[in-house]
Coordinates of C-alpha atoms in Angstrom, one line a residue:
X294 CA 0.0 0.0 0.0
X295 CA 1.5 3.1 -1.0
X296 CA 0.4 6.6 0.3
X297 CA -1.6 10.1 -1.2
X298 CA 0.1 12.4 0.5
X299 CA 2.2 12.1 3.7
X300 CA 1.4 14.9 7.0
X301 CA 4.3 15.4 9.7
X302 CA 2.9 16.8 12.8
X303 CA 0.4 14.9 15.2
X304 CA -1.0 17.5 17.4
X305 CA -5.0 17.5 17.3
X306 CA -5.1 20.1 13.7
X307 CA -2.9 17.1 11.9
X308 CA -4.4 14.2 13.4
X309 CA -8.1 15.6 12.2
X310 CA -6.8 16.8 8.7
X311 CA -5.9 13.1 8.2
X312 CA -8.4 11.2 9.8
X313 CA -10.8 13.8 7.0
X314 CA -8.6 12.6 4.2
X315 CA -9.1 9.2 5.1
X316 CA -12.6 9.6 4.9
X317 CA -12.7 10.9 1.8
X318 CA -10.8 7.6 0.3
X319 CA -6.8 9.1 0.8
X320 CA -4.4 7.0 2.0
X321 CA -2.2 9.4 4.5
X322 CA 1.2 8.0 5.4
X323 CA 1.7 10.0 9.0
X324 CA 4.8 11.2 11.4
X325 CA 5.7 12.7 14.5
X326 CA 8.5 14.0 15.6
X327 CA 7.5 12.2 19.2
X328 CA 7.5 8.7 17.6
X329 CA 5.2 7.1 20.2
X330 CA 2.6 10.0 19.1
X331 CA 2.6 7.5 15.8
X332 CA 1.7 4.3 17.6
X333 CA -1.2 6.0 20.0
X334 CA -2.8 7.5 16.8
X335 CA -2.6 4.5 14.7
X336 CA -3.9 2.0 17.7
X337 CA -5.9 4.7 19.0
X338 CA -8.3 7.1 16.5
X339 CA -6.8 5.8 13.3
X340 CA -7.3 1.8 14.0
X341 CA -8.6 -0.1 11.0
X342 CA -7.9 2.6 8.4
X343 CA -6.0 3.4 5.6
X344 CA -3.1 5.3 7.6
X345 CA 0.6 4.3 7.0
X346 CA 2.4 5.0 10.6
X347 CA 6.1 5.6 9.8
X348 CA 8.7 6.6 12.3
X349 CA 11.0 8.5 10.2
X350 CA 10.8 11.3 7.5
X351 CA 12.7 8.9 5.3
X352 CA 10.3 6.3 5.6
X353 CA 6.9 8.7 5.3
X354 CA 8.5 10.0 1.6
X355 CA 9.0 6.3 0.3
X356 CA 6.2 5.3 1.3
X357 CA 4.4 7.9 -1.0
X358 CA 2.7 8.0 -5.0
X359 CA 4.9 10.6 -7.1
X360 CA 4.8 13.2 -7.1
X361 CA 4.9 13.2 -3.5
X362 CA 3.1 15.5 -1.6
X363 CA 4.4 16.5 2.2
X364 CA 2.5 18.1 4.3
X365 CA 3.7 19.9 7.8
X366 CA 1.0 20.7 10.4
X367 CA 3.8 22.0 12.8
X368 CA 4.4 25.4 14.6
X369 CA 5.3 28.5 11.9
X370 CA 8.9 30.2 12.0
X371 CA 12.2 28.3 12.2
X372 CA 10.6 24.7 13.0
X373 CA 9.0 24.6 9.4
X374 CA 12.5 25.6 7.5
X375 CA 14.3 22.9 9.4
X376 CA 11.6 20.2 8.6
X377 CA 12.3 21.6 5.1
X378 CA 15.7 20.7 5.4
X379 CA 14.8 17.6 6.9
X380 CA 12.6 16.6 3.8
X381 CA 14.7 17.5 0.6
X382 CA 17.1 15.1 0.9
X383 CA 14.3 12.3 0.6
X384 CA 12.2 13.7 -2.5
X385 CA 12.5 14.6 -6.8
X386 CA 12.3 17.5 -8.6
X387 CA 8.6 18.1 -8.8
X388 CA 7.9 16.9 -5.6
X389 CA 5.6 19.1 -3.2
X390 CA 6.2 20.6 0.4
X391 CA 2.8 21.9 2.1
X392 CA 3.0 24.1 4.9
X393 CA -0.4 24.2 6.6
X394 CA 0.4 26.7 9.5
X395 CA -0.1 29.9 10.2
X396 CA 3.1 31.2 8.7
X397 CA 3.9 34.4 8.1
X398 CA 3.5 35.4 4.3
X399 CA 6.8 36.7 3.5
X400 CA 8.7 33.7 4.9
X401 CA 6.2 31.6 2.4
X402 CA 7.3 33.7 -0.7
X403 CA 11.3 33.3 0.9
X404 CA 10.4 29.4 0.6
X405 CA 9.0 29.0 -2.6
X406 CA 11.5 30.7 -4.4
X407 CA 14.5 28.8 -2.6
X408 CA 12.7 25.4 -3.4
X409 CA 11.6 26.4 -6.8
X410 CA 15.7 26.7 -7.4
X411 CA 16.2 23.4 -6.2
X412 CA 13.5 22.5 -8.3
X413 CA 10.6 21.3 -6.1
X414 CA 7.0 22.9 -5.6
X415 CA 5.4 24.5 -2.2
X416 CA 2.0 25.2 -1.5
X417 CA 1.8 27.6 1.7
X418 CA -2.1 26.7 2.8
X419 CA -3.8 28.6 5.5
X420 CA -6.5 26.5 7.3
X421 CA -8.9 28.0 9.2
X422 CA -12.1 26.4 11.2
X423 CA -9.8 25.0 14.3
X424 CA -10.2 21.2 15.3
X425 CA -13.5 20.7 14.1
X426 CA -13.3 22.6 10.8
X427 CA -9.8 20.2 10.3
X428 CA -11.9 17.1 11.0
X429 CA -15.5 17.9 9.2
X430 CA -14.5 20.6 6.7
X431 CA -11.9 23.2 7.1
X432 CA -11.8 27.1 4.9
X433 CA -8.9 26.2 2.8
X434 CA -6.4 29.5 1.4
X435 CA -3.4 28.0 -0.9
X436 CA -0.9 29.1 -2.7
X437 CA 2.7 28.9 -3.9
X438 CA 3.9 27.5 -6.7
X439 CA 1.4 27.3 -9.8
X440 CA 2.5 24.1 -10.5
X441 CA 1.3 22.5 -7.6
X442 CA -1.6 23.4 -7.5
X443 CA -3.1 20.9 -9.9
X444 CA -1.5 18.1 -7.4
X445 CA -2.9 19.2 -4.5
X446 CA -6.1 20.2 -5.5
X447 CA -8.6 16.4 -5.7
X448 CA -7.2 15.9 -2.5
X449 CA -7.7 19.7 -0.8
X450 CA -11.4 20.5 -2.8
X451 CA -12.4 17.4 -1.4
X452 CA -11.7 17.5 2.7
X453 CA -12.4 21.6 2.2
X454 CA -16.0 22.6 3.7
X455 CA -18.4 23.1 1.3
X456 CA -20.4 26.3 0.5
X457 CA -24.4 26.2 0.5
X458 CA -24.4 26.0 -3.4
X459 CA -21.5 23.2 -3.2
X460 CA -18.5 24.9 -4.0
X461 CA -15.7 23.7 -2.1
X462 CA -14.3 26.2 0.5
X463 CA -11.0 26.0 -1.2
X464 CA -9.6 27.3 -4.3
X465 CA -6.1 28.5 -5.6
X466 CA -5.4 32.2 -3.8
X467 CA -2.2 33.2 -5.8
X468 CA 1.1 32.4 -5.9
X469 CA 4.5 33.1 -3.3
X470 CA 2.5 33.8 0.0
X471 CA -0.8 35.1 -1.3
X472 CA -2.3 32.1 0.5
X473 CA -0.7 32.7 4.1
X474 CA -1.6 36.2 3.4
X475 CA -5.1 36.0 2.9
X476 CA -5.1 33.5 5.7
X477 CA -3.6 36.2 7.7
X478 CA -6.3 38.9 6.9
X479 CA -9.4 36.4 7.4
X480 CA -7.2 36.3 11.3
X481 CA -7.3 39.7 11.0
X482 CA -11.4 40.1 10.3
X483 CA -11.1 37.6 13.3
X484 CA -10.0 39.9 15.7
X485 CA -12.5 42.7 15.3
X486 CA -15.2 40.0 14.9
X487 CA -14.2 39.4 18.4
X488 CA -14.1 42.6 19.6
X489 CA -16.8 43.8 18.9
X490 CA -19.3 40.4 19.6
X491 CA -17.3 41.1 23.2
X492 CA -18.3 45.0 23.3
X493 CA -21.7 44.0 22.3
X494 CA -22.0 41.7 25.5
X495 CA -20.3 44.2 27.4
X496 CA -23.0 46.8 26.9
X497 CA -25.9 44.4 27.4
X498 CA -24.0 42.6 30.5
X499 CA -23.2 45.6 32.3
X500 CA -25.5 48.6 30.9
X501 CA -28.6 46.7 30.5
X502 CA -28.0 43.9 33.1
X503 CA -29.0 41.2 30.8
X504 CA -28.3 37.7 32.7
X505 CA -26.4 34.8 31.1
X506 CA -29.8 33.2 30.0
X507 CA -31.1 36.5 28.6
X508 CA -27.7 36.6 26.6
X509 CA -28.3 33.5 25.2
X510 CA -31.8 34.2 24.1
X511 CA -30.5 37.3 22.5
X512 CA -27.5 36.1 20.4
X513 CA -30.1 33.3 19.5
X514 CA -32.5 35.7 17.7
X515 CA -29.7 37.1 16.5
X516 CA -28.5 34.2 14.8
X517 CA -31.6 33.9 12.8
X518 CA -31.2 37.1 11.2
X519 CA -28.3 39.2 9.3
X520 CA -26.0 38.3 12.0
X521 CA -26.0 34.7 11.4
X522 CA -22.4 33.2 11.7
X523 CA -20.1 30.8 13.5
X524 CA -18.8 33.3 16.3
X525 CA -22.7 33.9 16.9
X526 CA -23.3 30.4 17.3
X527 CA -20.5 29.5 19.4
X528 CA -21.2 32.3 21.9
X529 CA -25.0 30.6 22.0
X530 CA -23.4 27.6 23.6
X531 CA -21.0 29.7 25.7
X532 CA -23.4 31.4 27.9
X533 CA -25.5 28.4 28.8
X534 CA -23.0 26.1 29.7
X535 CA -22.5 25.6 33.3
X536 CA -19.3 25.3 35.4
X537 CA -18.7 21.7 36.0
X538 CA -17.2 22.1 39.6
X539 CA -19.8 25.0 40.6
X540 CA -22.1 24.1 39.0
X541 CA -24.7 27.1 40.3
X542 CA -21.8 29.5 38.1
X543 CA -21.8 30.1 34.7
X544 CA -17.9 29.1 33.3
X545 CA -18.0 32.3 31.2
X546 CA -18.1 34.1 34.5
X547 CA -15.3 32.5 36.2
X548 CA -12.8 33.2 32.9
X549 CA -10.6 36.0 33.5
X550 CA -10.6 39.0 31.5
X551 CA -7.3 38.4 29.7
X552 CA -7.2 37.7 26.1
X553 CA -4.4 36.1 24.4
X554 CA -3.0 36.1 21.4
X555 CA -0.5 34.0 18.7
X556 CA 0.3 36.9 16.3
X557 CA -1.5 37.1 13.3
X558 CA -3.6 40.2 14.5
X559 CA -0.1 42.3 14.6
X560 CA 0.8 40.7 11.3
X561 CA -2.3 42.2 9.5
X562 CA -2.1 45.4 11.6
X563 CA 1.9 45.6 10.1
X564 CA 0.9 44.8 6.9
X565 CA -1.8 47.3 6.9
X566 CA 0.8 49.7 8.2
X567 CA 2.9 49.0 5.4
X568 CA 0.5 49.3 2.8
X569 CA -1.4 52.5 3.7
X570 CA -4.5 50.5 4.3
X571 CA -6.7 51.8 7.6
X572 CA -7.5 48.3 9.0
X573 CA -8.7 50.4 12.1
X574 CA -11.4 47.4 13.4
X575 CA -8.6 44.8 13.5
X576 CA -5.8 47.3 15.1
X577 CA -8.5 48.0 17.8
X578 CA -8.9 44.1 18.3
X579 CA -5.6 43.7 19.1
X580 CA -5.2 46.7 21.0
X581 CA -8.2 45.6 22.8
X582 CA -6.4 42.3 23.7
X583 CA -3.1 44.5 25.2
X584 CA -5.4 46.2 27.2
X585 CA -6.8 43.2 28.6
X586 CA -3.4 41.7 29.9
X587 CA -3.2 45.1 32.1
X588 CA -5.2 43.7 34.7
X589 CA -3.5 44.6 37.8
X590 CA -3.4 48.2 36.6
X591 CA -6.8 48.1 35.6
X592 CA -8.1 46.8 38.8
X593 CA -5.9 49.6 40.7
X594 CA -7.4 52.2 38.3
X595 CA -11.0 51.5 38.5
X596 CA -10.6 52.3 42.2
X597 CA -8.7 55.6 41.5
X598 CA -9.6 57.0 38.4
X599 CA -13.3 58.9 37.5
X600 CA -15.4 57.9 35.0
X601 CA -19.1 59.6 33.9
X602 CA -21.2 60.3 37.5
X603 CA -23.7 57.7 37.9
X604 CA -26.1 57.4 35.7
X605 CA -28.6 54.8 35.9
X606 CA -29.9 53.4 31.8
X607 CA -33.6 53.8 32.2
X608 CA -34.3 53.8 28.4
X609 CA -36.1 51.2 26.2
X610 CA -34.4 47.9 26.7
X611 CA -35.7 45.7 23.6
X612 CA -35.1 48.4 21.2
X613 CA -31.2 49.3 22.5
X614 CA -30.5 45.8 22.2
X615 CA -31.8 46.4 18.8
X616 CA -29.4 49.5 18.6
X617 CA -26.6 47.4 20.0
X618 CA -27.6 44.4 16.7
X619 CA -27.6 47.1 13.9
X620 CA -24.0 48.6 15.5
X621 CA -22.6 44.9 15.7
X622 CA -23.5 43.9 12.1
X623 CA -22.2 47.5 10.8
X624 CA -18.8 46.8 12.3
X625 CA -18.5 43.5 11.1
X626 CA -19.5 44.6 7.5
X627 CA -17.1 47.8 8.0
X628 CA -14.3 45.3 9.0
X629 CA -15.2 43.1 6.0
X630 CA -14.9 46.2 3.9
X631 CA -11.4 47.1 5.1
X632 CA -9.8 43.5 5.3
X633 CA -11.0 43.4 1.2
X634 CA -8.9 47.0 1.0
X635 CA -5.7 45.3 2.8
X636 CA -6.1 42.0 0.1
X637 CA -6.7 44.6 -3.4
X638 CA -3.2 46.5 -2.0
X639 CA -1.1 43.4 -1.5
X640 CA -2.4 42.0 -5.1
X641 CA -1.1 45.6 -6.2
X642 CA 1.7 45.8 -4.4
X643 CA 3.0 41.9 -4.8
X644 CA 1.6 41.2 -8.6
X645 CA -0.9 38.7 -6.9
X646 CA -4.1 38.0 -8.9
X647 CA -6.4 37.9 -6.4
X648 CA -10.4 36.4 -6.9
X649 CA -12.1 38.7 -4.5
X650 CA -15.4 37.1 -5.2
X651 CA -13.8 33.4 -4.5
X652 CA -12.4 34.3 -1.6
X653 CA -15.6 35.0 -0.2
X654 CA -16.7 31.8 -1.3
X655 CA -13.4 30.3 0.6
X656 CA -14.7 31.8 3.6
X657 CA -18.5 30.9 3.2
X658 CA -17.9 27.3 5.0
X659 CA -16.0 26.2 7.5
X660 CA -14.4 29.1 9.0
X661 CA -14.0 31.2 11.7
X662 CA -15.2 34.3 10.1
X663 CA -17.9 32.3 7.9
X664 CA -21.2 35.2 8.5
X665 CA -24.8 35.7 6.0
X666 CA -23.6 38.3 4.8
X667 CA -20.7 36.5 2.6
X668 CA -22.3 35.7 -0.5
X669 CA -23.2 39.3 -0.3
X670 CA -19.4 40.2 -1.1
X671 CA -19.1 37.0 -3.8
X672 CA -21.6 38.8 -5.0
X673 CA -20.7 42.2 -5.3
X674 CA -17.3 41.3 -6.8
X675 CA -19.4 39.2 -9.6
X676 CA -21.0 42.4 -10.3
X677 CA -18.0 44.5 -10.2
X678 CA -14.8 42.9 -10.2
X679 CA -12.9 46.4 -9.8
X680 CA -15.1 47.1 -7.4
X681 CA -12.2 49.7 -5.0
X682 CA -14.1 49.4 -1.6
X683 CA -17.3 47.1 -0.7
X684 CA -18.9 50.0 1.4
X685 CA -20.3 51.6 -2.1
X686 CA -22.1 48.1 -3.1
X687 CA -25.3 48.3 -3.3
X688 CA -25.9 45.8 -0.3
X689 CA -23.5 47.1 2.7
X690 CA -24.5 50.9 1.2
X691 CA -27.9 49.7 2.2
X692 CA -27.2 47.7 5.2
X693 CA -25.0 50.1 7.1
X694 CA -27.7 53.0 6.1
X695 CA -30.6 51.0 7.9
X696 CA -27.7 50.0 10.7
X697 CA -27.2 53.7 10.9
X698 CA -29.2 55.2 13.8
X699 CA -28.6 52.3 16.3
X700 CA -25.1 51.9 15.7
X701 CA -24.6 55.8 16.7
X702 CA -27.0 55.4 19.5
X703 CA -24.9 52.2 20.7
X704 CA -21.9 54.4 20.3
X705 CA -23.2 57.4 22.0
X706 CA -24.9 55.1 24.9
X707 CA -21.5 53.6 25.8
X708 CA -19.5 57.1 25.5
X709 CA -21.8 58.3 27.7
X710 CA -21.9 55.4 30.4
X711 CA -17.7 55.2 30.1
X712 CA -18.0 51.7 28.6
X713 CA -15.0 51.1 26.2
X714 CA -16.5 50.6 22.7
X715 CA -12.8 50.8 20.6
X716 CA -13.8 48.5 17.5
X717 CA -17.6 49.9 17.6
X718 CA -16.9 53.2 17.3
X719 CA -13.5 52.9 14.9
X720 CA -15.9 51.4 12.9
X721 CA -18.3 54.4 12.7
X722 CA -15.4 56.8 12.3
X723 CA -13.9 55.3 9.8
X724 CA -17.6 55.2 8.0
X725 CA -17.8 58.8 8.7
X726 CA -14.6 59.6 7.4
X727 CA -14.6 57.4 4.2
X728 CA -17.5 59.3 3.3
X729 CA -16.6 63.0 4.1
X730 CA -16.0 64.9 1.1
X731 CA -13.3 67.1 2.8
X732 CA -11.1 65.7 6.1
X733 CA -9.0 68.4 8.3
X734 CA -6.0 66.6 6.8
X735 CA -5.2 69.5 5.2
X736 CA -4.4 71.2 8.7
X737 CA -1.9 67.9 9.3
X738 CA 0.0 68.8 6.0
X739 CA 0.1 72.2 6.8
X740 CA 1.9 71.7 10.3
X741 CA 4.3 69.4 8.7
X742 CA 5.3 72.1 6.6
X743 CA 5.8 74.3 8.9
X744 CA 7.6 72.2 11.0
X745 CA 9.3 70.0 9.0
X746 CA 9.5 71.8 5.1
X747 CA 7.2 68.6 4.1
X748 CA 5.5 70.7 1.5
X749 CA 2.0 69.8 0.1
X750 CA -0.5 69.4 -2.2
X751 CA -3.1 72.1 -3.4
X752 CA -6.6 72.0 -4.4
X753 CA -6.5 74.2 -7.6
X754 CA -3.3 72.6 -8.9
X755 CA -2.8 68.8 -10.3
X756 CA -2.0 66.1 -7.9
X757 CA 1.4 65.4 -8.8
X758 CA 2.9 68.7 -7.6
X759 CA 3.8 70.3 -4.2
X760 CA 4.5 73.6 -2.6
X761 CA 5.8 74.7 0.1
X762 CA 5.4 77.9 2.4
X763 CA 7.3 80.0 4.2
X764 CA 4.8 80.4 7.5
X765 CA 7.2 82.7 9.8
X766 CA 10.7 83.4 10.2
X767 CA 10.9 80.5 12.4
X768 CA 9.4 77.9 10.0
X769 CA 11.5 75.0 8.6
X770 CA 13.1 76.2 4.8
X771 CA 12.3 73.7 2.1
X772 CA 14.2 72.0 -0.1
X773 CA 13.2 71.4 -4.0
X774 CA 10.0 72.5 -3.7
X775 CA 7.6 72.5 -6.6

């Protein structure tokens, strides 16, 4: 019996990857660097099936159909270019390496051009949809080398979720790190889903006093509208379930306040950084999280510093929980909008070709972001594949219009009761400043010259000269001015 593909790296992610290509009629030869990990896995959750077990790297590549195809499940960074080195020596020109972690996108261009030279293939995959998505369907985000693609894909399109009209949830992103990098910016739309879901439960468990049970029977509702989506679901089951030790407690209630963090949420805040993209709902996220780990500091400052007096909410509680719906789905849409901006700068800036419209159809099944609202965006790129910013589609114009009035009076309600809103109400200032003809920017420039001879741009001239002026005797003298 001779393997499909072959997957190094046993931890719960590879062991459901491969126990969902065995299902779907793959052999899988597997391997762990903790050899006895083999043995428990093929006694244990892969007894009776087609699984090879092998206890070396030398022995998973001859036991595999050529071209082979090597998959790591393993931790990103240094760990996955030593397996690299590990592997070569066993395979052929043409062979593929997979890396299936959360790399970072740049070290996934870095390795497809240095195996490309030695004349093999690599596919850097993102996966999302965590244990369950790896086992039942995960979101699937290769790409790499062009070449490889045509391997890999019966086996990928077939473990891959499957959207509701039966597209698989995986299709070829680009090549070099396109893949990872879309990857990264669905972590990124990740984070300020978060955020926000946890500001909306914020206002509603401290404002409005709602109790665990009334929480659930909220985002339950919710969930059969427009804000229909994984994260909604989950946080159904979360505020039911009971602590199993005190069991008159809620386990949500006895998690400290601390989120952490692997990375990705930086990377897409760098990247955004990098390419002048305002990805202000997924900065907040992770700013959000920082804040969190402050808790010692916090807990000294709520005792010493003053917020608004007292004020007791005595408004109309169904319809601010309303308020509080429309503001969550206009983030979330917002955030969509700007992780879309992040992926048409990268395809600029990196000569990716990027299907806007099948990513969304990527992230339509199995993963953490999967929301309604998705085959919304497929279809607003089917419509207008140039389309610069999904704000000015016809559906999130519309949505976010009718979301308008209760996501300022969510906004304004928090403001005004010192609840920290950050993703919320970036969200509504970056609405309000993407559509304001005419920003105070133009006070920013003009400081910078004066300060700094940075000269500037002027209204009645064409955009591709700049002036400078001469504020005071004190102001900076500049240099080559147009």
């Amino acid at each position: 019996m001779s393997a499909d593909i072959g997957l190094i790296g046993l931890a719960v992610m590879g062991e459901n990857l491969v126990l969902n290509m065995e299902d779907k009629k793959y052999t899988v030869a597997v391997y762990n660097r903790t050899t006895s990990k083999v043995d428990d896995f093929i006694n244990g959750r892969g007894k009776g099936k087609k699984f090879i077990g092998c206890k070396s790297i030398e022995e998973v590549c001859k036991n595999l159909k050529k071209p082979r195809k090597v998959m790591m499940m393993i931790k990103a960074g240094k760990p996955v270019d030593e397996m690299i080195e590990k592997i070569i020596p066993y395979l052929e020109k043409g062979d593929v390496i997979i890396d299936g972690g959360n790399s970072h996108f740049l070290e996934s261009d870095r390795r497809m051009k240095e195996l490309e030279s030695k004349g093999f293939l690599f596919i850097g995959t993102g996966i999302s949809g965590g244990e369950r998505g790896a086992l039942e369907g995960p979101s699937m985000m290769p790409g790499g080398s062009k070449k490889a693609w045509e391997i890999v894909k019966p086996i990928f399109q077939a473990i891959a979720a499957k959207a509701d009209d039966g597209s698989p949830c995986c299709d070829w992103v680009g090549e070099g790190g396109a893949g990872h990098f879309v990857k990264m910016v669905h972590n990124g739309i990740e984070y300020g889903d978060l955020q926000l879901i946890a500001e909306a439960y914020h206002m509603m468990k401290t404002l409005l006093k709602l109790s665990n049970e009334e929480l659930h029977d909220v985002f339950k509702e919710w969930n059969s509208g427009d804000l229909n989506s994984f994260l909604i679901e989950i946080a159904i089951d979360i505020f039911k379930k009971k602590d199993e030790e005190q069991k008159d407690k809620y386990v949500l209630d006895l998690i400290l306040d601390t989120a952490e963090q692997k990375g990705t949420g930086k990377w897409t805040v760098d990247a955004a950084s990098d390419l002048g993209v305002p990805f202000t709902v997924c900065a907040e996220g992770v700013y959000a999280r920082c804040l969190s780990h402050d808790k010692e500091d916090r807990v000294e400052a709520s005792k010493k510093l003053a917020g608004p007096k007292d004020k007791q909410w005595n408004g109309d509680k169904k319809k601010f929980i309303n308020s509080i719906r429309d503001g969550l789905l206009a983030g979330r849409l917002v955030s969509m909008a700007q992780g879309y901006l992040l992926m048409r700068a990268a395809a600029k800036e990196y000569k990716w070709k990027l299907n806007f419209a099948g990513i969304a159809v990527i992230w339509s099944g199995g993963c953490i972001i999967r929301a309604k609202y998705l085959p919304q965006v497929r279809a607003a790129f089917e419509k207008n594949s140039d389309l610069h910013n999904l704000l000015l589609d016809d559906y999130f114009k519309n949505k976010l219009a009718d979301c308008q009035e209760g996501w300022r009076e969510s906004c304004i309600t928090a403001i005004q009761h010192g609840i920290p809103v950050p993703c919320l109400s970036s969200s509504l200032c970056y609405y309000d400043g993407f559509r304001t003809e005419r920003l105070p920017a133009n006070l920013i420039q003009a400081e910078r010259d004066y300060f700094g001879a940075h000269t500037y741009e002027r209204v009645d001239k064409p955009r591709d000269k700049t002036f400078h002026t001469q504020w005071s005797e004190k102001s900076a003298t500049s240099q080559g001015s147009q």
